[in-house]
XYZ file of C-alpha atoms in Angstrom:
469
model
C 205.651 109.959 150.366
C 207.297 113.341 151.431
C 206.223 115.878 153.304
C 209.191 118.145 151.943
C 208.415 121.607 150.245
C 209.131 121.295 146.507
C 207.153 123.968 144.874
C 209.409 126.646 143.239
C 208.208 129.764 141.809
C 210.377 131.889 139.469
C 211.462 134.156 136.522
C 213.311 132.322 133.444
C 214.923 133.654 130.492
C 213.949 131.659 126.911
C 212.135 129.209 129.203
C 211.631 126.148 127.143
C 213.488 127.954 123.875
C 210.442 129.936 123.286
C 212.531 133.298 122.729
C 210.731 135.349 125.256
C 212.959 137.212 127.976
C 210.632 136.481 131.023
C 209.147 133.898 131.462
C 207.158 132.618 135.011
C 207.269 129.260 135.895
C 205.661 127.215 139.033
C 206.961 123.550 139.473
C 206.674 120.739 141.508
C 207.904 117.728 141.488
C 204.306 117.065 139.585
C 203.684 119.642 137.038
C 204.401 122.176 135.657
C 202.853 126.326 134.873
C 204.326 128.507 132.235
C 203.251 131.742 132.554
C 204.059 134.370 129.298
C 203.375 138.087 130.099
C 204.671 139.007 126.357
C 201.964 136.640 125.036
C 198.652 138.993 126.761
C 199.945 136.795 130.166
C 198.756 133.451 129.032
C 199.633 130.073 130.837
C 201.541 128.297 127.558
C 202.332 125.492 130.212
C 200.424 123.311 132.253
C 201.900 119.296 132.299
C 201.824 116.650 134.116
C 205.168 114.684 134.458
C 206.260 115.701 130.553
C 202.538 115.134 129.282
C 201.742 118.625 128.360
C 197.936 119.523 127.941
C 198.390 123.156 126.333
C 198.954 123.900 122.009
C 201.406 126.243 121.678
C 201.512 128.242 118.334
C 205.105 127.738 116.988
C 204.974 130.666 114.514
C 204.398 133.516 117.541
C 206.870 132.352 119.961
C 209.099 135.350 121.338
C 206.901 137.796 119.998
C 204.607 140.648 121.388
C 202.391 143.022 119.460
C 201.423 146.681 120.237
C 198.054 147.516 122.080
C 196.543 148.648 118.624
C 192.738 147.878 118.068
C 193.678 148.512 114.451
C 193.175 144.365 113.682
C 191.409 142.733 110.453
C 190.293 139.186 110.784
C 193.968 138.015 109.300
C 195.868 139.805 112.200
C 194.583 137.554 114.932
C 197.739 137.291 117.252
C 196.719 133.755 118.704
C 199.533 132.217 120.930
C 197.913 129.049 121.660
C 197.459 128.321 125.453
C 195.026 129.499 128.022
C 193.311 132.745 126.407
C 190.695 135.233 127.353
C 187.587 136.901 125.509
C 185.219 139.340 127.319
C 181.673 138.685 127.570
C 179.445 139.172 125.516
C 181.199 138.451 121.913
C 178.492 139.912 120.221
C 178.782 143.748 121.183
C 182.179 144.142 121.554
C 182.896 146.554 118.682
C 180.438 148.266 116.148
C 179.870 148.127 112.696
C 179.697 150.774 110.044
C 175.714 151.794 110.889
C 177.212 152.038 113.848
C 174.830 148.787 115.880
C 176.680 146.943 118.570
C 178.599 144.015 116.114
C 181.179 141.319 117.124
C 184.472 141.025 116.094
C 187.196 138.818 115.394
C 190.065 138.826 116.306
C 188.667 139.445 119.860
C 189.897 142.726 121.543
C 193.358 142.811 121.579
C 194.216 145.196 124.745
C 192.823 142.324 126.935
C 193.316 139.176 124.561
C 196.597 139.758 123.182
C 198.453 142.580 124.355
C 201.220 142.092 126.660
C 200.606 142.207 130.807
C 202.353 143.316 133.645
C 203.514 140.018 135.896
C 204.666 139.880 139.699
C 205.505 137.313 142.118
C 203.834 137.848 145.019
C 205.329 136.126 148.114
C 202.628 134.905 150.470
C 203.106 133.155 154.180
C 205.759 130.688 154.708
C 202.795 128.151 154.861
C 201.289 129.484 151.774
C 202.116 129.395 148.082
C 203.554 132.052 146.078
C 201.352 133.297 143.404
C 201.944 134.726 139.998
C 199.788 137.656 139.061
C 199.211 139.028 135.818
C 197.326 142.183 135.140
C 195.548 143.634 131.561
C 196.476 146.912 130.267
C 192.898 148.958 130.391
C 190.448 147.785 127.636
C 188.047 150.002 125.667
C 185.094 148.809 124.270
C 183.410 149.196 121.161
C 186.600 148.631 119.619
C 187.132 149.077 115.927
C 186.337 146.758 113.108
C 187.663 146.578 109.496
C 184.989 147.026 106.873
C 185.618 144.855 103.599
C 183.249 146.580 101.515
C 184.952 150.098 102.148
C 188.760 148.756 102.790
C 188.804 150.822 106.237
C 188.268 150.569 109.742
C 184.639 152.088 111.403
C 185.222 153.789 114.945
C 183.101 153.622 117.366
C 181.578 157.383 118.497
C 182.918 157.554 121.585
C 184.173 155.034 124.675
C 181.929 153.212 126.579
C 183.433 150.829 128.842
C 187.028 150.810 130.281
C 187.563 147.103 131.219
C 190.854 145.699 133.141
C 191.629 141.990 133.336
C 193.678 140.269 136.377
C 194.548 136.554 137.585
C 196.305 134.947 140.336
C 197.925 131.736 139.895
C 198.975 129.165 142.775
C 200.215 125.727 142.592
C 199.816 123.334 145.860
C 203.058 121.362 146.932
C 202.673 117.522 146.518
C 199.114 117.793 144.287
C 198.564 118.589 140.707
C 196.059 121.051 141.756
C 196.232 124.410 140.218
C 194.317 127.667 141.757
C 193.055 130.403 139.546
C 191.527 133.691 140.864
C 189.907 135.486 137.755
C 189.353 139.504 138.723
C 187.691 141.961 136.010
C 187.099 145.551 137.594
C 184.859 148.108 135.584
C 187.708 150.977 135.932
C 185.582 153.288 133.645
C 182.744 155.850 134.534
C 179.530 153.979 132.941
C 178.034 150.823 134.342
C 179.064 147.532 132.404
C 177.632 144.668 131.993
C 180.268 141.707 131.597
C 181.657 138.083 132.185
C 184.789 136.809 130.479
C 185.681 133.237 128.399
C 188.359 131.669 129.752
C 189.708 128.842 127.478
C 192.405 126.446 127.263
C 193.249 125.581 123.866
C 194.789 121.541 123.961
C 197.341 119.650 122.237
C 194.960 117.401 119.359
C 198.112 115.148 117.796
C 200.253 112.659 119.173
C 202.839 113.216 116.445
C 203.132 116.145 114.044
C 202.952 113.981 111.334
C 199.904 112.187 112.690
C 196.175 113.058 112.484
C 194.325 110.825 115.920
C 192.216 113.376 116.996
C 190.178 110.695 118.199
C 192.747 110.119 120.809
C 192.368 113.687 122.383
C 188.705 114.226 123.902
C 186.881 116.526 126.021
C 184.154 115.517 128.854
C 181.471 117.299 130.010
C 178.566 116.318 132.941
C 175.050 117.262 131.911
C 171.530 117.282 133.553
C 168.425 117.141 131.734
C 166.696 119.857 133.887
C 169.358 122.703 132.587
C 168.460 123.327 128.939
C 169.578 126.088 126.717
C 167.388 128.828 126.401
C 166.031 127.251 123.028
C 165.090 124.308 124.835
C 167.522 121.793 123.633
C 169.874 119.628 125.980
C 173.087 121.087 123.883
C 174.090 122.819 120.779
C 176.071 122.115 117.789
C 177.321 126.125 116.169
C 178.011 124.372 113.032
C 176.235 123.442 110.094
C 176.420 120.521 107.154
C 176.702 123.894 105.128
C 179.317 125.602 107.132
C 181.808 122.376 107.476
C 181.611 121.938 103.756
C 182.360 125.370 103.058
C 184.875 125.611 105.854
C 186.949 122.404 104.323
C 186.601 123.431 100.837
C 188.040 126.808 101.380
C 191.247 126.167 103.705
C 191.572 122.347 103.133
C 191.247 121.345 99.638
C 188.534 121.418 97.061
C 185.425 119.082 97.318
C 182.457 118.398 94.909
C 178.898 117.736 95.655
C 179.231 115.428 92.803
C 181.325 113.098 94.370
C 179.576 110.870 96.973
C 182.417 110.517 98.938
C 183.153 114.096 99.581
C 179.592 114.437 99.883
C 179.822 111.799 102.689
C 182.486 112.651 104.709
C 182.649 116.552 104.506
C 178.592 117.147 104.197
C 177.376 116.661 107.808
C 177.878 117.773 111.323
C 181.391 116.421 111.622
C 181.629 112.274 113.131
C 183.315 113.577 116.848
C 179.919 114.410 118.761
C 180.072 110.777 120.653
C 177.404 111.663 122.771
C 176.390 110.360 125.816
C 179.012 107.958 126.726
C 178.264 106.894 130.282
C 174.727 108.086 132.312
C 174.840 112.322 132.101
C 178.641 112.552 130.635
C 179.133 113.770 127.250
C 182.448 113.322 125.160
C 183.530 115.370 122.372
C 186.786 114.035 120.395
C 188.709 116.289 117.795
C 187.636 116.433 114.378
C 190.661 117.812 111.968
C 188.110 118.725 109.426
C 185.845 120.910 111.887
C 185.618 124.132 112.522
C 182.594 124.479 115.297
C 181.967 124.467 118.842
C 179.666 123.052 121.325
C 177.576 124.522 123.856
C 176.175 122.581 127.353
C 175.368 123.368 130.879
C 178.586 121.358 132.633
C 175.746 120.469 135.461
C 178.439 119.722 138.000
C 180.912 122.255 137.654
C 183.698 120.917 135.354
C 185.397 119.581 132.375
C 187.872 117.426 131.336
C 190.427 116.869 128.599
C 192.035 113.344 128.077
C 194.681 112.302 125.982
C 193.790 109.133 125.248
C 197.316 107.897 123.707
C 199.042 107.882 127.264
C 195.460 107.911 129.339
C 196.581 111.504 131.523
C 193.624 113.756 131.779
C 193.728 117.389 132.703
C 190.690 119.131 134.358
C 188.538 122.548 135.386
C 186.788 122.129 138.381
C 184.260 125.792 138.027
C 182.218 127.582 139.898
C 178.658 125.842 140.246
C 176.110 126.372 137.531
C 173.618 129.207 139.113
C 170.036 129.143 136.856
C 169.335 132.143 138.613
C 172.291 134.282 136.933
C 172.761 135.571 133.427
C 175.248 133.610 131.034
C 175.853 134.774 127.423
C 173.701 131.571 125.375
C 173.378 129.942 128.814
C 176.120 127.806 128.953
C 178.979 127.824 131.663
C 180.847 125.813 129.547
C 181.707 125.023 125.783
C 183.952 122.789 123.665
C 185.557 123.916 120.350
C 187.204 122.183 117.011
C 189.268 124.679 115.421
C 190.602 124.123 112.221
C 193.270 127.098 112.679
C 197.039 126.270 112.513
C 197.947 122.575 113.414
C 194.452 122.382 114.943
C 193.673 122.420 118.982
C 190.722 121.022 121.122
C 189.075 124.002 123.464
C 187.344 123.778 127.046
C 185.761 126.929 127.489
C 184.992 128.279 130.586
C 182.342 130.863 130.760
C 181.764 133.247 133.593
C 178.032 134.612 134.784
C 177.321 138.457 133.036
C 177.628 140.901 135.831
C 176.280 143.932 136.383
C 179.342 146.318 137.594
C 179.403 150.222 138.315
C 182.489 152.196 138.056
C 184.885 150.870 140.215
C 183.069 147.375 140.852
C 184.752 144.285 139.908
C 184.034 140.051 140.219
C 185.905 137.727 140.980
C 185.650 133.953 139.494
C 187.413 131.197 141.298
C 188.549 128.074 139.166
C 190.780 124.803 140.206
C 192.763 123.023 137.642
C 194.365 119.507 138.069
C 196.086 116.999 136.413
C 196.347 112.980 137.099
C 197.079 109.787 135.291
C 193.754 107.626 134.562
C 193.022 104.118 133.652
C 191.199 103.996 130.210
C 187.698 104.266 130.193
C 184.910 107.068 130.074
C 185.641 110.410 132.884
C 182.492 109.309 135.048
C 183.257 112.183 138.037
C 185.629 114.914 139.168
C 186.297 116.331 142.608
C 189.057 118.594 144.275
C 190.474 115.181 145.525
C 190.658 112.898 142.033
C 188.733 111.359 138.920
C 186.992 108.198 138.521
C 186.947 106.295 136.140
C 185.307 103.422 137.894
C 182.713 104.170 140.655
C 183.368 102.567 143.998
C 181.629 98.950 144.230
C 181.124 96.385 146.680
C 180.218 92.575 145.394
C 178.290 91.287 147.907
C 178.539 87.702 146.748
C 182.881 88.244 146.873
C 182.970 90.679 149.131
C 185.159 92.449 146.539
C 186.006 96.091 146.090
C 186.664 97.494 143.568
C 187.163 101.594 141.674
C 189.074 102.429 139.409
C 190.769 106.717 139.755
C 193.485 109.125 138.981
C 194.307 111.227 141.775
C 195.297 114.932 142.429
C 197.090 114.955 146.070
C 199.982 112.552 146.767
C 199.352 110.741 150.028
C 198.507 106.823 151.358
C 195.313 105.365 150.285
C 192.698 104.555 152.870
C 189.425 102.562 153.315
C 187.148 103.168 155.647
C 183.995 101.079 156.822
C 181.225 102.211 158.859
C 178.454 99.715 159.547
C 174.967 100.048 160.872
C 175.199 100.859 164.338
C 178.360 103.365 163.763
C 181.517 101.014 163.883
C 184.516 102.073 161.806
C 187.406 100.753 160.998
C 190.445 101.814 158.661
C 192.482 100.393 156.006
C 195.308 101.499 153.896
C 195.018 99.805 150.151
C 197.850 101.795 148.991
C 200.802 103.215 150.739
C 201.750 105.567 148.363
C 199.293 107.318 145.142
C 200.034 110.412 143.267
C 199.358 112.125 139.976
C 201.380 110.367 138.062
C 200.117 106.745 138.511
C 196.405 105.926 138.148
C 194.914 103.669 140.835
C 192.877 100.438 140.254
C 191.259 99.510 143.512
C 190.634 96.068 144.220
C 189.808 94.688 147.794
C 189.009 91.708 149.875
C 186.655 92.471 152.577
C 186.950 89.830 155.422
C 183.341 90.945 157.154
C 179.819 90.832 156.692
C 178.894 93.659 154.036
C 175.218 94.372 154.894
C 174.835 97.968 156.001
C 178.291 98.853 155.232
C 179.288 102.471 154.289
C 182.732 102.421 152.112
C 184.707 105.885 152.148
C 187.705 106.182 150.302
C 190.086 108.610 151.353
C 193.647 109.933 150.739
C 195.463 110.990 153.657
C 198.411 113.340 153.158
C 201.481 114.148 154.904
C 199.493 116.290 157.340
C 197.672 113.403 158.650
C 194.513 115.083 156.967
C 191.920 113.214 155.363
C 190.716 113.928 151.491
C 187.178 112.013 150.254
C 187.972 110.491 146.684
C 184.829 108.281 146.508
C 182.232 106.787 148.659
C 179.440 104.364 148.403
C 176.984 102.925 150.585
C 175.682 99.126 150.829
């Protein structure tokens, strides 16, 4: 372990041969953050070691587009990478009776426009960050109308919008910290929230089709339900998968049992509950729908199965006493665009801003090596995998994580009447190696209280896990 400074922040030309003049990278010697203000200022970057998490649309690289609303559904300028929507979808634009409509592509001024990017140099003791910042955004934007081959404008502007994020990366950690900002700079009061989604790599190989490999996890409680009631939400139908795969995959017949099979259902990636209140979602090449859940402890998690590194979003906590747009904070989509991507979608509350208002939504992302198994918890300190347990017949210990902050393992005991004593399992863990914990204790184990802690090259002490006998 070292307790040397290796984070770098900086500007680099054609960063990874992606053609674009500027682009701004943070690195340590953990992961890494591309950050694209050309591409509407998306993160195109976020790996661990050389295990990237992010899809990055090969045909767009080194371009930029002009701030034109002017977009039919073809002219969708999607990068890949971390993207942003405003909330909600549904009244962005108008259509031509002039009714609050949605529209896709999404506005373009906030979702694929280019952004203004700066370093900002903090303390000596604190990380640089790199902001980006949105052009202003008008809403009801226009939308194309197919019947009369031209575009309906709305009758006048209604909300001026403006988009900004702050990006950190912690020395020695995989931990990633995001400051979302969206400020009402117009003169009518808004009501808003944003969709902030990562859109992940769903193929080992190019040539290869394992989206089973590449899975999302979500934590769910049966007391948050959607506001129909259920526990979760499938957008797609039998009807709409069918259609879907017949029109931009290859022809099917209802005829033919085995079409009717395969391509006439929900899609065969909705796993369900794997472990007690953890969903899992895997990719499905031949879906194009999304899932909607309450993520009842605040975050979500995307695994590549094929070399076991997972990548997470630690959110705000779920509030039932604020507005979300179908009352979700959190949503997982197949697309079927492209070369295909798995999305975690992070939804913000609706707020309620006046002119000159803004919110602010805080996020942590974080990257670590696992063991294989199910995602049973996240925390700012690691993943497990395997829950903390004593045997009291061995006297074994054992857990099995994947860790965000590099630092020396250490087990701590209290028993009954408040005597503690330390332990270090490991001398050194980091992101890059999962940890399988397993322990001989020499003493008695009744009343015992096991805490599992990292401690870092400050001497400070992190909580991973923690059970009690």
């Amino acid at each position: 372990m070292t307790s040397q400074t290796t984070q770098t922040v900086r500007v680099i030309k054609n960063y990874n041969n992606w053609k674009w003049d500027s682009v701004y990278v943070a690195k340590n010697k953990f992961i890494s953050v591309a950050v694209v203000p050309q591409s509407a200022g998306r993160i195109l970057e976020f790996n661990l070691g050389d295990v990237p998490s992010l899809w990055v649309n090969p045909k767009l690289l080194g371009k930029s587009f002009p701030h034109s609303e002017e977009v039919k559904m073809s002219d969708w300028r999607n990068f890949g990478g971390y993207r942003l929507v405003p909330l909600p979808i549904d009244n962005c634009s108008v259509d031509k009776n002039g009714n609050s409509a949605k529209r896709w592509p999404p506005p373009v001024m906030i979702g694929d426009s280019p952004y203004n990017a700066r370093i900002v140099k903090n303390k000596s003791s604190e990380p640089s960050e790199i902001v980006v910042t949105s052009g202003v955004q008008q809403l009801p934007v226009p939308q194309f109308d197919n019947q009369s081959k031209a575009f309906v404008y709305p009758k006048s502007v209604n909300e001026e919008l403006q988009y900004q994020r702050s990006l950190s990366i912690e020395d020695n950690s995989s931990l990633v910290h995001v400051k979302h900002t969206l400020t009402n700079v117009g003169t009518k009061n808004v009501k808003r929230g944003i969709m902030i989604s990562s859109q992940h790599v769903s193929r080992s190989k190019p040539e290869l089709t394992d989206g089973e490999n590449f899975v999302a996890y979500v934590p769910f409680d049966e007391k948050y339900k959607l506001p129909n009631g259920e526990q979760f939400e499938i957008t797609g139908t039998a009807d709409s998968r069918w259609n879907y795969v017949n029109k931009n995959r290859k022809p099917l017949d209802k005829n033919n049992p085995e079409d009717v099979k395969k391509y006439y259902n929900h899609g065969t990636n909705w796993n369900g509950e794997v472990a007690p209140g953890i969903y899992e979602v895997a990719y499905d090449y031949e879906l194009m729908s999304g899932f909607h859940i309450v993520s009842s402890k605040g975050w979500l998690c995307y695994v590549n199965k094929t070399n076991n590194t997972a990548f997470v979003k630690i959110l705000e906590p779920y509030n039932p006493k604020l507005e979300y747009e179908d009352g979700v904070n959190a949503s997982i989509f197949c697309s079927g665009l492209e070369t295909g991507y798995l999305e975690t979608e992070v939804r913000t509350p609706l707020y309620n801003l006046k002119p000159g208002e803004h919110f602010d939504y805080y996020e942590i992302q974080a990257a670590a090596k696992i063991s294989a198994g199910t995602v049973l918890a996240v925390n700012r300190i690691g993943i497990i995998t395997k829950s903390l347990t004593l045997s009291t017949d061995s006297k074994k210990i054992t857990g099995k994580y994947g860790v965000f902050k590099e630092g020396i393992l250490v087990l701590r005991t209290t028993t009954t009447n408040g005597q503690t004593s330390e332990t270090v399992v490991e001398n050194n863990v980091n992101p890059l190696k999962a940890y399988e914990l397993d322990f001989q204790l020499q003493d008695k184990v009744k009343g015992v209280k096991l805490q599992l802690y990292i401690k870092d090259d400050h001497n400070d002490y992190h909580l991973l896990d923690a059970v009690t006998i």
